[in-house]
Amino acid sequence: MASPASQTLSASQLETLAELGEERTAAVGDVLFQVGDRRYPLIAVLEGEVAVLDGAGNEIVRAHPSDFVGELNLLTGQTVFVTAIVTQPLRYIAVEREDLRPLLFEDGPLSDLLLSTFIARRERLQQIDGIGMDVTGPHSSESTMRMLDFARSNRLPFTWHDEEPEGTLWPVVRLPGGVELRGPTTGEVSRALGIGRELAPREEVDLVVVGGGPAGLGAAVYGASEGLETLVIESTALGGQAGSSRRIENYLGFPAGIGGAELTGRAVTQARKFDARTATPYRALALEQENGGYIVRLEEGHVIAARTVLLATGAQYRRLPVEGLSDYEGLSVFYAAGPPEARLCGASRAGVVGGGNSAGQAAVWLARGGALVTLLHRRADLRETMSDYLVRELERYGVAVRDRSEIAALHGDDGRLEAVTLESGERLPFSFLFLFLGALPCTEWLDDVVARDDHGFILTGNAIGADFLLETSLPGVFAAGDVRSGSTKRCATAVGEGAMAVQFVHARLANDVNAQRS
Ligand SMILES: Cc1cc2nc3c(=O)[nH]c(=O)nc-3n(C[C@H](O)[C@H](O)[C@H](O)COP(=O)(O)OP(=O)(O)OC[C@H]3O[C@@H](n4cnc5c(N)ncnc54)[C@H](O)[C@@H]3O)c2cc1C
């Protein structure tokens, strides 16, 4: 969809698209595509006008000559969320998805324009009520909250009705186009929306990457662009933890910082541009050796046979050890602070728990959004754990800091937080709580198959006597990013390790070929 923020195509860019696509005309009232369609072409307007409407018929925007109509689902293959209807006699160029993809490699400026506009449009669609899927289920239902998490982390536009639907299967999910699913898994919704590709019961690849965060995506981009048949398996949403970071200030090349969602959204788009295969949401359940290679067993019974494996499953937030926490999670207790949370907390009292930089960033962000923020941490001095620049920002934005503070209990009703009690007995009136308590490695599914350190992080390289720096105790199985013992837990290092792992994969495959020859 065209948006006021989008840019228009130059005359030479229209010519490029005309060479690839087909010129067509349409009359007033013609529907170019509608909510629920499985596919549509990129539409570059030459003459006339097109209106883009939501499912209820409300107008979102109009596209005029030199505008283009198209959104991220042109790349993802996701079902269409909106309807495009001709409002003035139209002459346009239609470029089919398959023809658009090669162009994104060849024409840098046009690729930049299209990709950044697709991402901006998706972010805008997410803010409009009534776009995308409709989820009905109460906040007390775990499967409803998991569905909302899935939609949020995949940046799928959705509307939530916090109520009990008829029947026993919750949530009820209505997809764009009207299909209704009762009690679906996130995988079923994902595939019904046409996201990612459905895996065959058994797939065979050169490299399977488990985890689609920065490390996994780094490996996907380098692996696919260097000719390895690469498959990324992700259990929740491509982008990993970094996707939930409000702003990443220390990523090389972005002196003004970059939103985590934008950075990882770009990475996903880049991986797709190189045709890396991504499969979500599929959870890896086991790693086993088979015929000199490996198999990764997934939820729903799929098996991936791979010559090499990259473990990039990252780490998960620690939860607060207090009773009833899950009643509040997703409603008034959160593990990330992005634009929706900042809007939610404006003019409310919010507590941020944690002494690290992510807690500091969240506190500043919420305070800037108009929340009255208190940061609680365990140590005597915040400077022991937080960067100086953030401590100064906390002062600048009026965040109250409480040293040596730990939460003992939550109080509220029906998932809505009213106050917390500290270990000291003091009661603080918070309507929202944000937890940034560090992370546990996502390695429980590996059992004893690869060697891990005392905290469960995967040992690699010298620490385990492996041939290559990022190789685990199993030859041909590598680990990169936060899940690796001794890693620096930063976005740039995770991406770097993912990229580096691909070089080791090549070396391992070459070694194996040489060993077979001799
Ligand atoms: C709020 C926040 C702010 C941050 N700010 C910054 C910052 O400013 N600068 C910075 O450099 N870093 C920052 N970080 C840290 C940075 O995001 C991480 O270091 C980085 O995301 C690690 O990347 P990764 O790919 O190793 O792991 P992750 O990003 O954790 O990705 C791992 C992925 O694996 C998936 N997965 C787990 N188990 C399985 C399984 N069994 N099967 C399939 N998939 C699985 C997960 O769903 C996840 O998507 C921040 C982190 C957070 C949470």
mmCIF file with all atom_site columns, N, CA and C and ligand atoms in Angstrom, residues 210-216 233-250 282-285 312-315 317 335-336 358 361 436 442 444-445 480-483 489-492 494, ligand 1:
data_model
loop_
_atom_site.group_PDB
_atom_site.id
_atom_site.type_symbol
_atom_site.label_atom_id
_atom_site.label_alt_id
_atom_site.label_comp_id
_atom_site.label_asym_id
_atom_site.label_entity_id
_atom_site.label_seq_id
_atom_site.pdbx_PDB_ins_code
_atom_site.Cartn_x
_atom_site.Cartn_y
_atom_site.Cartn_z
_atom_site.occupancy
_atom_site.B_iso_or_equiv
_atom_site.pdbx_formal_charge
_atom_site.auth_seq_id
_atom_site.auth_comp_id
_atom_site.auth_asym_id
_atom_site.auth_atom_id
_atom_site.pdbx_PDB_model_num
ATOM   1   N N   . VAL A 1 210 ? 19.486 -24.154 13.553 1.00 0.00 ? 210 VAL A N   1
ATOM   2   C CA  . VAL A 1 210 ? 18.378 -24.212 14.520 1.00 0.00 ? 210 VAL A CA  1
ATOM   3   C C   . VAL A 1 210 ? 18.374 -22.895 15.286 1.00 0.00 ? 210 VAL A C   1
ATOM   4   N N   . GLY A 1 211 ? 17.335 -22.072 15.060 1.00 0.00 ? 211 GLY A N   1
ATOM   5   C CA  . GLY A 1 211 ? 17.226 -20.751 15.690 1.00 0.00 ? 211 GLY A CA  1
ATOM   6   C C   . GLY A 1 211 ? 17.380 -19.660 14.646 1.00 0.00 ? 211 GLY A C   1
ATOM   7   N N   . GLY A 1 212 ? 16.400 -18.772 14.606 1.00 0.00 ? 212 GLY A N   1
ATOM   8   C CA  . GLY A 1 212 ? 16.404 -17.716 13.573 1.00 0.00 ? 212 GLY A CA  1
ATOM   9   C C   . GLY A 1 212 ? 16.628 -16.331 14.139 1.00 0.00 ? 212 GLY A C   1
ATOM   10  N N   . GLY A 1 213 ? 17.509 -16.212 15.170 1.00 0.00 ? 213 GLY A N   1
ATOM   11  C CA  . GLY A 1 213 ? 17.898 -14.897 15.680 1.00 0.00 ? 213 GLY A CA  1
ATOM   12  C C   . GLY A 1 213 ? 19.038 -14.354 14.821 1.00 0.00 ? 213 GLY A C   1
ATOM   13  N N   . PRO A 1 214 ? 19.736 -13.313 15.320 1.00 0.00 ? 214 PRO A N   1
ATOM   14  C CA  . PRO A 1 214 ? 20.834 -12.734 14.535 1.00 0.00 ? 214 PRO A CA  1
ATOM   15  C C   . PRO A 1 214 ? 21.892 -13.758 14.120 1.00 0.00 ? 214 PRO A C   1
ATOM   16  N N   . ALA A 1 215 ? 22.244 -14.697 15.016 1.00 0.00 ? 215 ALA A N   1
ATOM   17  C CA  . ALA A 1 215 ? 23.266 -15.681 14.664 1.00 0.00 ? 215 ALA A CA  1
ATOM   18  C C   . ALA A 1 215 ? 22.759 -16.582 13.542 1.00 0.00 ? 215 ALA A C   1
ATOM   19  N N   . GLY A 1 216 ? 21.543 -17.088 13.690 1.00 0.00 ? 216 GLY A N   1
ATOM   20  C CA  . GLY A 1 216 ? 20.967 -17.986 12.680 1.00 0.00 ? 216 GLY A CA  1
ATOM   21  C C   . GLY A 1 216 ? 20.770 -17.263 11.351 1.00 0.00 ? 216 GLY A C   1
ATOM   22  N N   . ILE A 1 233 ? 15.424 -23.324 10.993 1.00 0.00 ? 233 ILE A N   1
ATOM   23  C CA  . ILE A 1 233 ? 14.255 -23.763 11.754 1.00 0.00 ? 233 ILE A CA  1
ATOM   24  C C   . ILE A 1 233 ? 14.077 -22.806 12.923 1.00 0.00 ? 233 ILE A C   1
ATOM   25  N N   . GLU A 1 234 ? 12.915 -22.192 13.056 1.00 0.00 ? 234 GLU A N   1
ATOM   26  C CA  . GLU A 1 234 ? 12.692 -21.233 14.143 1.00 0.00 ? 234 GLU A CA  1
ATOM   27  C C   . GLU A 1 234 ? 11.374 -21.568 14.835 1.00 0.00 ? 234 GLU A C   1
ATOM   28  N N   . SER A 1 235 ? 11.421 -21.616 16.184 1.00 0.00 ? 235 SER A N   1
ATOM   29  C CA  . SER A 1 235 ? 10.226 -22.057 16.915 1.00 0.00 ? 235 SER A CA  1
ATOM   30  C C   . SER A 1 235 ? 9.218  -20.938 17.142 1.00 0.00 ? 235 SER A C   1
ATOM   31  N N   . THR A 1 236 ? 9.640  -19.681 17.110 1.00 0.00 ? 236 THR A N   1
ATOM   32  C CA  . THR A 1 236 ? 8.700  -18.594 17.414 1.00 0.00 ? 236 THR A CA  1
ATOM   33  C C   . THR A 1 236 ? 8.630  -17.613 16.250 1.00 0.00 ? 236 THR A C   1
ATOM   34  N N   . ALA A 1 237 ? 9.608  -16.728 16.191 1.00 0.00 ? 237 ALA A N   1
ATOM   35  C CA  . ALA A 1 237 ? 9.581  -15.720 15.128 1.00 0.00 ? 237 ALA A CA  1
ATOM   36  C C   . ALA A 1 237 ? 11.000 -15.418 14.691 1.00 0.00 ? 237 ALA A C   1
ATOM   37  N N   . LEU A 1 238 ? 11.206 -15.299 13.398 1.00 0.00 ? 238 LEU A N   1
ATOM   38  C CA  . LEU A 1 238 ? 12.528 -14.935 12.904 1.00 0.00 ? 238 LEU A CA  1
ATOM   39  C C   . LEU A 1 238 ? 12.912 -13.581 13.497 1.00 0.00 ? 238 LEU A C   1
ATOM   40  N N   . GLY A 1 239 ? 14.172 -13.449 13.872 1.00 0.00 ? 239 GLY A N   1
ATOM   41  C CA  . GLY A 1 239 ? 14.617 -12.178 14.483 1.00 0.00 ? 239 GLY A CA  1
ATOM   42  C C   . GLY A 1 239 ? 15.146 -12.382 15.882 1.00 0.00 ? 239 GLY A C   1
ATOM   43  N N   . GLY A 1 240 ? 14.622 -13.389 16.582 1.00 0.00 ? 240 GLY A N   1
ATOM   44  C CA  . GLY A 1 240 ? 15.118 -13.719 17.918 1.00 0.00 ? 240 GLY A CA  1
ATOM   45  C C   . GLY A 1 240 ? 14.942 -12.578 18.901 1.00 0.00 ? 240 GLY A C   1
ATOM   46  N N   . GLN A 1 241 ? 15.775 -12.610 19.940 1.00 0.00 ? 241 GLN A N   1
ATOM   47  C CA  . GLN A 1 241 ? 15.702 -11.576 20.985 1.00 0.00 ? 241 GLN A CA  1
ATOM   48  C C   . GLN A 1 241 ? 15.924 -10.190 20.439 1.00 0.00 ? 241 GLN A C   1
ATOM   49  N N   . ALA A 1 242 ? 16.825 -10.094 19.473 1.00 0.00 ? 242 ALA A N   1
ATOM   50  C CA  . ALA A 1 242 ? 17.178 -8.773  18.957 1.00 0.00 ? 242 ALA A CA  1
ATOM   51  C C   . ALA A 1 242 ? 15.935 -8.087  18.402 1.00 0.00 ? 242 ALA A C   1
ATOM   52  N N   . GLY A 1 243 ? 15.011 -8.887  17.866 1.00 0.00 ? 243 GLY A N   1
ATOM   53  C CA  . GLY A 1 243 ? 13.785 -8.315  17.303 1.00 0.00 ? 243 GLY A CA  1
ATOM   54  C C   . GLY A 1 243 ? 12.950 -7.604  18.349 1.00 0.00 ? 243 GLY A C   1
ATOM   55  N N   . SER A 1 244 ? 13.169 -7.941  19.626 1.00 0.00 ? 244 SER A N   1
ATOM   56  C CA  . SER A 1 244 ? 12.357 -7.303  20.662 1.00 0.00 ? 244 SER A CA  1
ATOM   57  C C   . SER A 1 244 ? 13.080 -6.110  21.295 1.00 0.00 ? 244 SER A C   1
ATOM   58  N N   . SER A 1 245 ? 14.303 -5.835  20.844 1.00 0.00 ? 245 SER A N   1
ATOM   59  C CA  . SER A 1 245 ? 15.047 -4.714  21.429 1.00 0.00 ? 245 SER A CA  1
ATOM   60  C C   . SER A 1 245 ? 14.536 -3.405  20.832 1.00 0.00 ? 245 SER A C   1
ATOM   61  N N   . ARG A 1 246 ? 14.206 -2.469  21.708 1.00 0.00 ? 246 ARG A N   1
ATOM   62  C CA  . ARG A 1 246 ? 13.646 -1.182  21.256 1.00 0.00 ? 246 ARG A CA  1
ATOM   63  C C   . ARG A 1 246 ? 14.630 -0.492  20.311 1.00 0.00 ? 246 ARG A C   1
ATOM   64  N N   . ARG A 1 247 ? 15.858 -0.404  20.731 1.00 0.00 ? 247 ARG A N   1
ATOM   65  C CA  . ARG A 1 247 ? 16.846 0.274   19.903 1.00 0.00 ? 247 ARG A CA  1
ATOM   66  C C   . ARG A 1 247 ? 18.216 -0.345  20.153 1.00 0.00 ? 247 ARG A C   1
ATOM   67  N N   . ILE A 1 248 ? 18.901 -0.686  19.094 1.00 0.00 ? 248 ILE A N   1
ATOM   68  C CA  . ILE A 1 248 ? 20.256 -1.217  19.229 1.00 0.00 ? 248 ILE A CA  1
ATOM   69  C C   . ILE A 1 248 ? 21.199 -0.079  18.845 1.00 0.00 ? 248 ILE A C   1
ATOM   70  N N   . GLU A 1 249 ? 21.948 0.396   19.845 1.00 0.00 ? 249 GLU A N   1
ATOM   71  C CA  . GLU A 1 249 ? 22.764 1.599   19.635 1.00 0.00 ? 249 GLU A CA  1
ATOM   72  C C   . GLU A 1 249 ? 24.165 1.249   19.171 1.00 0.00 ? 249 GLU A C   1
ATOM   73  N N   . ASN A 1 250 ? 24.586 -0.027  19.418 1.00 0.00 ? 250 ASN A N   1
ATOM   74  C CA  . ASN A 1 250 ? 26.002 -0.344  19.210 1.00 0.00 ? 250 ASN A CA  1
ATOM   75  C C   . ASN A 1 250 ? 26.233 -1.245  18.001 1.00 0.00 ? 250 ASN A C   1
ATOM   76  N N   . TYR A 1 282 ? 8.560  -24.001 13.831 1.00 0.00 ? 282 TYR A N   1
ATOM   77  C CA  . TYR A 1 282 ? 8.899  -25.420 14.032 1.00 0.00 ? 282 TYR A CA  1
ATOM   78  C C   . TYR A 1 282 ? 9.931  -25.495 15.144 1.00 0.00 ? 282 TYR A C   1
ATOM   79  N N   . ARG A 1 283 ? 9.635  -26.246 16.197 1.00 0.00 ? 283 ARG A N   1
ATOM   80  C CA  . ARG A 1 283 ? 10.575 -26.352 17.316 1.00 0.00 ? 283 ARG A CA  1
ATOM   81  C C   . ARG A 1 283 ? 11.432 -27.602 17.153 1.00 0.00 ? 283 ARG A C   1
ATOM   82  N N   . ALA A 1 284 ? 12.750 -27.452 17.330 1.00 0.00 ? 284 ALA A N   1
ATOM   83  C CA  . ALA A 1 284 ? 13.637 -28.624 17.292 1.00 0.00 ? 284 ALA A CA  1
ATOM   84  C C   . ALA A 1 284 ? 13.516 -29.347 18.623 1.00 0.00 ? 284 ALA A C   1
ATOM   85  N N   . LEU A 1 285 ? 13.342 -30.668 18.559 1.00 0.00 ? 285 LEU A N   1
ATOM   86  C CA  . LEU A 1 285 ? 13.154 -31.446 19.795 1.00 0.00 ? 285 LEU A CA  1
ATOM   87  C C   . LEU A 1 285 ? 14.329 -32.353 20.104 1.00 0.00 ? 285 LEU A C   1
ATOM   88  N N   . ALA A 1 312 ? 21.873 -22.320 17.085 1.00 0.00 ? 312 ALA A N   1
ATOM   89  C CA  . ALA A 1 312 ? 21.828 -20.865 17.315 1.00 0.00 ? 312 ALA A CA  1
ATOM   90  C C   . ALA A 1 312 ? 20.530 -20.522 18.039 1.00 0.00 ? 312 ALA A C   1
ATOM   91  N N   . THR A 1 313 ? 20.255 -21.294 19.109 1.00 0.00 ? 313 THR A N   1
ATOM   92  C CA  . THR A 1 313 ? 18.949 -21.171 19.774 1.00 0.00 ? 313 THR A CA  1
ATOM   93  C C   . THR A 1 313 ? 18.927 -20.092 20.852 1.00 0.00 ? 313 THR A C   1
ATOM   94  N N   . GLY A 1 314 ? 20.024 -19.372 21.039 1.00 0.00 ? 314 GLY A N   1
ATOM   95  C CA  . GLY A 1 314 ? 20.018 -18.226 21.948 1.00 0.00 ? 314 GLY A CA  1
ATOM   96  C C   . GLY A 1 314 ? 19.693 -18.587 23.388 1.00 0.00 ? 314 GLY A C   1
ATOM   97  N N   . ALA A 1 315 ? 19.142 -17.636 24.084 1.00 0.00 ? 315 ALA A N   1
ATOM   98  C CA  . ALA A 1 315 ? 18.818 -17.812 25.496 1.00 0.00 ? 315 ALA A CA  1
ATOM   99  C C   . ALA A 1 315 ? 17.475 -17.136 25.775 1.00 0.00 ? 315 ALA A C   1
ATOM   100 N N   . TYR A 1 317 ? 14.585 -15.246 28.518 1.00 0.00 ? 317 TYR A N   1
ATOM   101 C CA  . TYR A 1 317 ? 14.507 -14.401 29.717 1.00 0.00 ? 317 TYR A CA  1
ATOM   102 C C   . TYR A 1 317 ? 14.232 -15.213 30.967 1.00 0.00 ? 317 TYR A C   1
ATOM   103 N N   . TYR A 1 335 ? 8.171  -8.644  28.817 1.00 0.00 ? 335 TYR A N   1
ATOM   104 C CA  . TYR A 1 335 ? 9.615  -8.915  28.746 1.00 0.00 ? 335 TYR A CA  1
ATOM   105 C C   . TYR A 1 335 ? 10.282 -8.063  27.680 1.00 0.00 ? 335 TYR A C   1
ATOM   106 N N   . ALA A 1 336 ? 9.561  -7.140  27.124 1.00 0.00 ? 336 ALA A N   1
ATOM   107 C CA  . ALA A 1 336 ? 10.127 -6.228  26.128 1.00 0.00 ? 336 ALA A CA  1
ATOM   108 C C   . ALA A 1 336 ? 9.303  -4.949  26.184 1.00 0.00 ? 336 ALA A C   1
ATOM   109 N N   . SER A 1 358 ? 19.635 -3.574  29.004 1.00 0.00 ? 358 SER A N   1
ATOM   110 C CA  . SER A 1 358 ? 18.303 -3.690  28.397 1.00 0.00 ? 358 SER A CA  1
ATOM   111 C C   . SER A 1 358 ? 17.241 -3.106  29.331 1.00 0.00 ? 358 SER A C   1
ATOM   112 N N   . GLN A 1 361 ? 17.529 0.694   28.960 1.00 0.00 ? 361 GLN A N   1
ATOM   113 C CA  . GLN A 1 361 ? 16.940 1.166   27.696 1.00 0.00 ? 361 GLN A CA  1
ATOM   114 C C   . GLN A 1 361 ? 15.419 1.175   27.784 1.00 0.00 ? 361 GLN A C   1
ATOM   115 N N   . PHE A 1 436 ? 13.647 -7.659  33.047 1.00 0.00 ? 436 PHE A N   1
ATOM   116 C CA  . PHE A 1 436 ? 14.883 -7.847  32.268 1.00 0.00 ? 436 PHE A CA  1
ATOM   117 C C   . PHE A 1 436 ? 15.908 -8.503  33.195 1.00 0.00 ? 436 PHE A C   1
ATOM   118 N N   . CYS A 1 442 ? 18.788 -21.853 25.605 1.00 0.00 ? 442 CYS A N   1
ATOM   119 C CA  . CYS A 1 442 ? 17.731 -22.749 25.089 1.00 0.00 ? 442 CYS A CA  1
ATOM   120 C C   . CYS A 1 442 ? 18.384 -24.035 24.595 1.00 0.00 ? 442 CYS A C   1
ATOM   121 N N   . GLU A 1 444 ? 17.888 -27.183 26.530 1.00 0.00 ? 444 GLU A N   1
ATOM   122 C CA  . GLU A 1 444 ? 17.363 -28.351 27.256 1.00 0.00 ? 444 GLU A CA  1
ATOM   123 C C   . GLU A 1 444 ? 17.044 -29.490 26.289 1.00 0.00 ? 444 GLU A C   1
ATOM   124 N N   . TRP A 1 445 ? 16.682 -29.143 25.039 1.00 0.00 ? 445 TRP A N   1
ATOM   125 C CA  . TRP A 1 445 ? 16.298 -30.164 24.057 1.00 0.00 ? 445 TRP A CA  1
ATOM   126 C C   . TRP A 1 445 ? 17.486 -31.008 23.589 1.00 0.00 ? 445 TRP A C   1
ATOM   127 N N   . ALA A 1 480 ? 26.668 -20.910 17.627 1.00 0.00 ? 480 ALA A N   1
ATOM   128 C CA  . ALA A 1 480 ? 26.972 -19.490 17.443 1.00 0.00 ? 480 ALA A CA  1
ATOM   129 C C   . ALA A 1 480 ? 25.973 -18.640 18.211 1.00 0.00 ? 480 ALA A C   1
ATOM   130 N N   . GLY A 1 481 ? 26.445 -17.474 18.660 1.00 0.00 ? 481 GLY A N   1
ATOM   131 C CA  . GLY A 1 481 ? 25.557 -16.521 19.320 1.00 0.00 ? 481 GLY A CA  1
ATOM   132 C C   . GLY A 1 481 ? 25.415 -16.791 20.808 1.00 0.00 ? 481 GLY A C   1
ATOM   133 N N   . ASP A 1 482 ? 24.322 -16.297 21.380 1.00 0.00 ? 482 ASP A N   1
ATOM   134 C CA  . ASP A 1 482 ? 24.135 -16.318 22.831 1.00 0.00 ? 482 ASP A CA  1
ATOM   135 C C   . ASP A 1 482 ? 24.149 -17.711 23.448 1.00 0.00 ? 482 ASP A C   1
ATOM   136 N N   . VAL A 1 483 ? 23.842 -18.724 22.656 1.00 0.00 ? 483 VAL A N   1
ATOM   137 C CA  . VAL A 1 483 ? 23.755 -20.078 23.203 1.00 0.00 ? 483 VAL A CA  1
ATOM   138 C C   . VAL A 1 483 ? 25.147 -20.674 23.469 1.00 0.00 ? 483 VAL A C   1
ATOM   139 N N   . LYS A 1 489 ? 27.104 -12.077 24.024 1.00 0.00 ? 489 LYS A N   1
ATOM   140 C CA  . LYS A 1 489 ? 25.685 -11.693 24.175 1.00 0.00 ? 489 LYS A CA  1
ATOM   141 C C   . LYS A 1 489 ? 25.416 -10.321 23.573 1.00 0.00 ? 489 LYS A C   1
ATOM   142 N N   . ARG A 1 490 ? 25.836 -10.165 22.358 1.00 0.00 ? 490 ARG A N   1
ATOM   143 C CA  . ARG A 1 490 ? 25.580 -8.931  21.619 1.00 0.00 ? 490 ARG A CA  1
ATOM   144 C C   . ARG A 1 490 ? 25.145 -9.308  20.215 1.00 0.00 ? 490 ARG A C   1
ATOM   145 N N   . CYS A 1 491 ? 24.382 -8.395  19.634 1.00 0.00 ? 491 CYS A N   1
ATOM   146 C CA  . CYS A 1 491 ? 23.833 -8.633  18.309 1.00 0.00 ? 491 CYS A CA  1
ATOM   147 C C   . CYS A 1 491 ? 24.938 -8.797  17.251 1.00 0.00 ? 491 CYS A C   1
ATOM   148 N N   . ALA A 1 492 ? 25.882 -7.869  17.277 1.00 0.00 ? 492 ALA A N   1
ATOM   149 C CA  . ALA A 1 492 ? 26.919 -7.886  16.235 1.00 0.00 ? 492 ALA A CA  1
ATOM   150 C C   . ALA A 1 492 ? 27.763 -9.155  16.330 1.00 0.00 ? 492 ALA A C   1
ATOM   151 N N   . ALA A 1 494 ? 26.796 -12.019 17.574 1.00 0.00 ? 494 ALA A N   1
ATOM   152 C CA  . ALA A 1 494 ? 25.974 -13.162 17.159 1.00 0.00 ? 494 ALA A CA  1
ATOM   153 C C   . ALA A 1 494 ? 25.966 -13.255 15.632 1.00 0.00 ? 494 ALA A C   1
HETATM 154 C C1  . LIG B 2 .   ? 15.446 -6.297  25.197 1.00 0.00 ? 1   LIG B C1  1
HETATM 155 C C2  . LIG B 2 .   ? 16.812 -6.608  24.625 1.00 0.00 ? 1   LIG B C2  1
HETATM 156 C C3  . LIG B 2 .   ? 17.649 -5.571  24.240 1.00 0.00 ? 1   LIG B C3  1
HETATM 157 C C4  . LIG B 2 .   ? 18.901 -5.845  23.674 1.00 0.00 ? 1   LIG B C4  1
HETATM 158 N N1  . LIG B 2 .   ? 19.682 -4.794  23.283 1.00 0.00 ? 1   LIG B N1  1
HETATM 159 C C5  . LIG B 2 .   ? 20.862 -5.048  22.663 1.00 0.00 ? 1   LIG B C5  1
HETATM 160 C C6  . LIG B 2 .   ? 21.674 -3.980  22.186 1.00 0.00 ? 1   LIG B C6  1
HETATM 161 O O1  . LIG B 2 .   ? 21.327 -2.804  22.319 1.00 0.00 ? 1   LIG B O1  1
HETATM 162 N N2  . LIG B 2 .   ? 22.843 -4.291  21.557 1.00 0.00 ? 1   LIG B N2  1
HETATM 163 C C7  . LIG B 2 .   ? 23.259 -5.589  21.378 1.00 0.00 ? 1   LIG B C7  1
HETATM 164 O O2  . LIG B 2 .   ? 24.304 -5.791  20.762 1.00 0.00 ? 1   LIG B O2  1
HETATM 165 N N3  . LIG B 2 .   ? 22.515 -6.618  21.838 1.00 0.00 ? 1   LIG B N3  1
HETATM 166 C C8  . LIG B 2 .   ? 21.350 -6.387  22.480 1.00 0.00 ? 1   LIG B C8  1
HETATM 167 N N4  . LIG B 2 .   ? 20.601 -7.424  22.967 1.00 0.00 ? 1   LIG B N4  1
HETATM 168 C C9  . LIG B 2 .   ? 21.176 -8.785  22.889 1.00 0.00 ? 1   LIG B C9  1
HETATM 169 C C10 . LIG B 2 .   ? 20.979 -9.391  21.505 1.00 0.00 ? 1   LIG B C10 1
HETATM 170 O O3  . LIG B 2 .   ? 19.614 -9.253  21.132 1.00 0.00 ? 1   LIG B O3  1
HETATM 171 C C11 . LIG B 2 .   ? 21.360 -10.856 21.551 1.00 0.00 ? 1   LIG B C11 1
HETATM 172 O O4  . LIG B 2 .   ? 22.714 -10.950 21.899 1.00 0.00 ? 1   LIG B O4  1
HETATM 173 C C12 . LIG B 2 .   ? 21.138 -11.527 20.203 1.00 0.00 ? 1   LIG B C12 1
HETATM 174 O O5  . LIG B 2 .   ? 19.765 -11.492 19.847 1.00 0.00 ? 1   LIG B O5  1
HETATM 175 C C13 . LIG B 2 .   ? 21.606 -12.979 20.244 1.00 0.00 ? 1   LIG B C13 1
HETATM 176 O O6  . LIG B 2 .   ? 21.320 -13.558 19.012 1.00 0.00 ? 1   LIG B O6  1
HETATM 177 P P1  . LIG B 2 .   ? 21.184 -15.147 18.863 1.00 0.00 ? 1   LIG B P1  1
HETATM 178 O O7  . LIG B 2 .   ? 20.820 -15.383 17.440 1.00 0.00 ? 1   LIG B O7  1
HETATM 179 O O8  . LIG B 2 .   ? 22.357 -15.802 19.428 1.00 0.00 ? 1   LIG B O8  1
HETATM 180 O O9  . LIG B 2 .   ? 19.956 -15.575 19.819 1.00 0.00 ? 1   LIG B O9  1
HETATM 181 P P2  . LIG B 2 .   ? 18.440 -15.105 19.886 1.00 0.00 ? 1   LIG B P2  1
HETATM 182 O O10 . LIG B 2 .   ? 18.279 -13.723 19.404 1.00 0.00 ? 1   LIG B O10 1
HETATM 183 O O11 . LIG B 2 .   ? 17.996 -15.432 21.275 1.00 0.00 ? 1   LIG B O11 1
HETATM 184 O O12 . LIG B 2 .   ? 17.691 -16.073 18.865 1.00 0.00 ? 1   LIG B O12 1
HETATM 185 C C14 . LIG B 2 .   ? 17.549 -17.453 19.124 1.00 0.00 ? 1   LIG B C14 1
HETATM 186 C C15 . LIG B 2 .   ? 16.335 -17.975 18.387 1.00 0.00 ? 1   LIG B C15 1
HETATM 187 O O13 . LIG B 2 .   ? 16.271 -19.393 18.509 1.00 0.00 ? 1   LIG B O13 1
HETATM 188 C C16 . LIG B 2 .   ? 14.922 -19.799 18.668 1.00 0.00 ? 1   LIG B C16 1
HETATM 189 N N5  . LIG B 2 .   ? 14.872 -21.111 19.329 1.00 0.00 ? 1   LIG B N5  1
HETATM 190 C C17 . LIG B 2 .   ? 15.149 -21.399 20.627 1.00 0.00 ? 1   LIG B C17 1
HETATM 191 N N6  . LIG B 2 .   ? 14.994 -22.727 20.856 1.00 0.00 ? 1   LIG B N6  1
HETATM 192 C C18 . LIG B 2 .   ? 14.617 -23.279 19.681 1.00 0.00 ? 1   LIG B C18 1
HETATM 193 C C19 . LIG B 2 .   ? 14.305 -24.618 19.265 1.00 0.00 ? 1   LIG B C19 1
HETATM 194 N N7  . LIG B 2 .   ? 14.369 -25.664 20.102 1.00 0.00 ? 1   LIG B N7  1
HETATM 195 N N8  . LIG B 2 .   ? 13.934 -24.816 17.964 1.00 0.00 ? 1   LIG B N8  1
HETATM 196 C C20 . LIG B 2 .   ? 13.871 -23.794 17.078 1.00 0.00 ? 1   LIG B C20 1
HETATM 197 N N9  . LIG B 2 .   ? 14.161 -22.510 17.433 1.00 0.00 ? 1   LIG B N9  1
HETATM 198 C C21 . LIG B 2 .   ? 14.537 -22.263 18.706 1.00 0.00 ? 1   LIG B C21 1
HETATM 199 C C22 . LIG B 2 .   ? 14.318 -18.683 19.511 1.00 0.00 ? 1   LIG B C22 1
HETATM 200 O O14 . LIG B 2 .   ? 12.901 -18.626 19.338 1.00 0.00 ? 1   LIG B O14 1
HETATM 201 C C23 . LIG B 2 .   ? 15.031 -17.443 18.960 1.00 0.00 ? 1   LIG B C23 1
HETATM 202 O O15 . LIG B 2 .   ? 14.288 -16.818 17.936 1.00 0.00 ? 1   LIG B O15 1
HETATM 203 C C24 . LIG B 2 .   ? 19.340 -7.181  23.527 1.00 0.00 ? 1   LIG B C24 1
HETATM 204 C C25 . LIG B 2 .   ? 18.504 -8.225  23.938 1.00 0.00 ? 1   LIG B C25 1
HETATM 205 C C26 . LIG B 2 .   ? 17.248 -7.953  24.482 1.00 0.00 ? 1   LIG B C26 1
HETATM 206 C C27 . LIG B 2 .   ? 16.368 -9.083  24.909 1.00 0.00 ? 1   LIG B C27 1
#
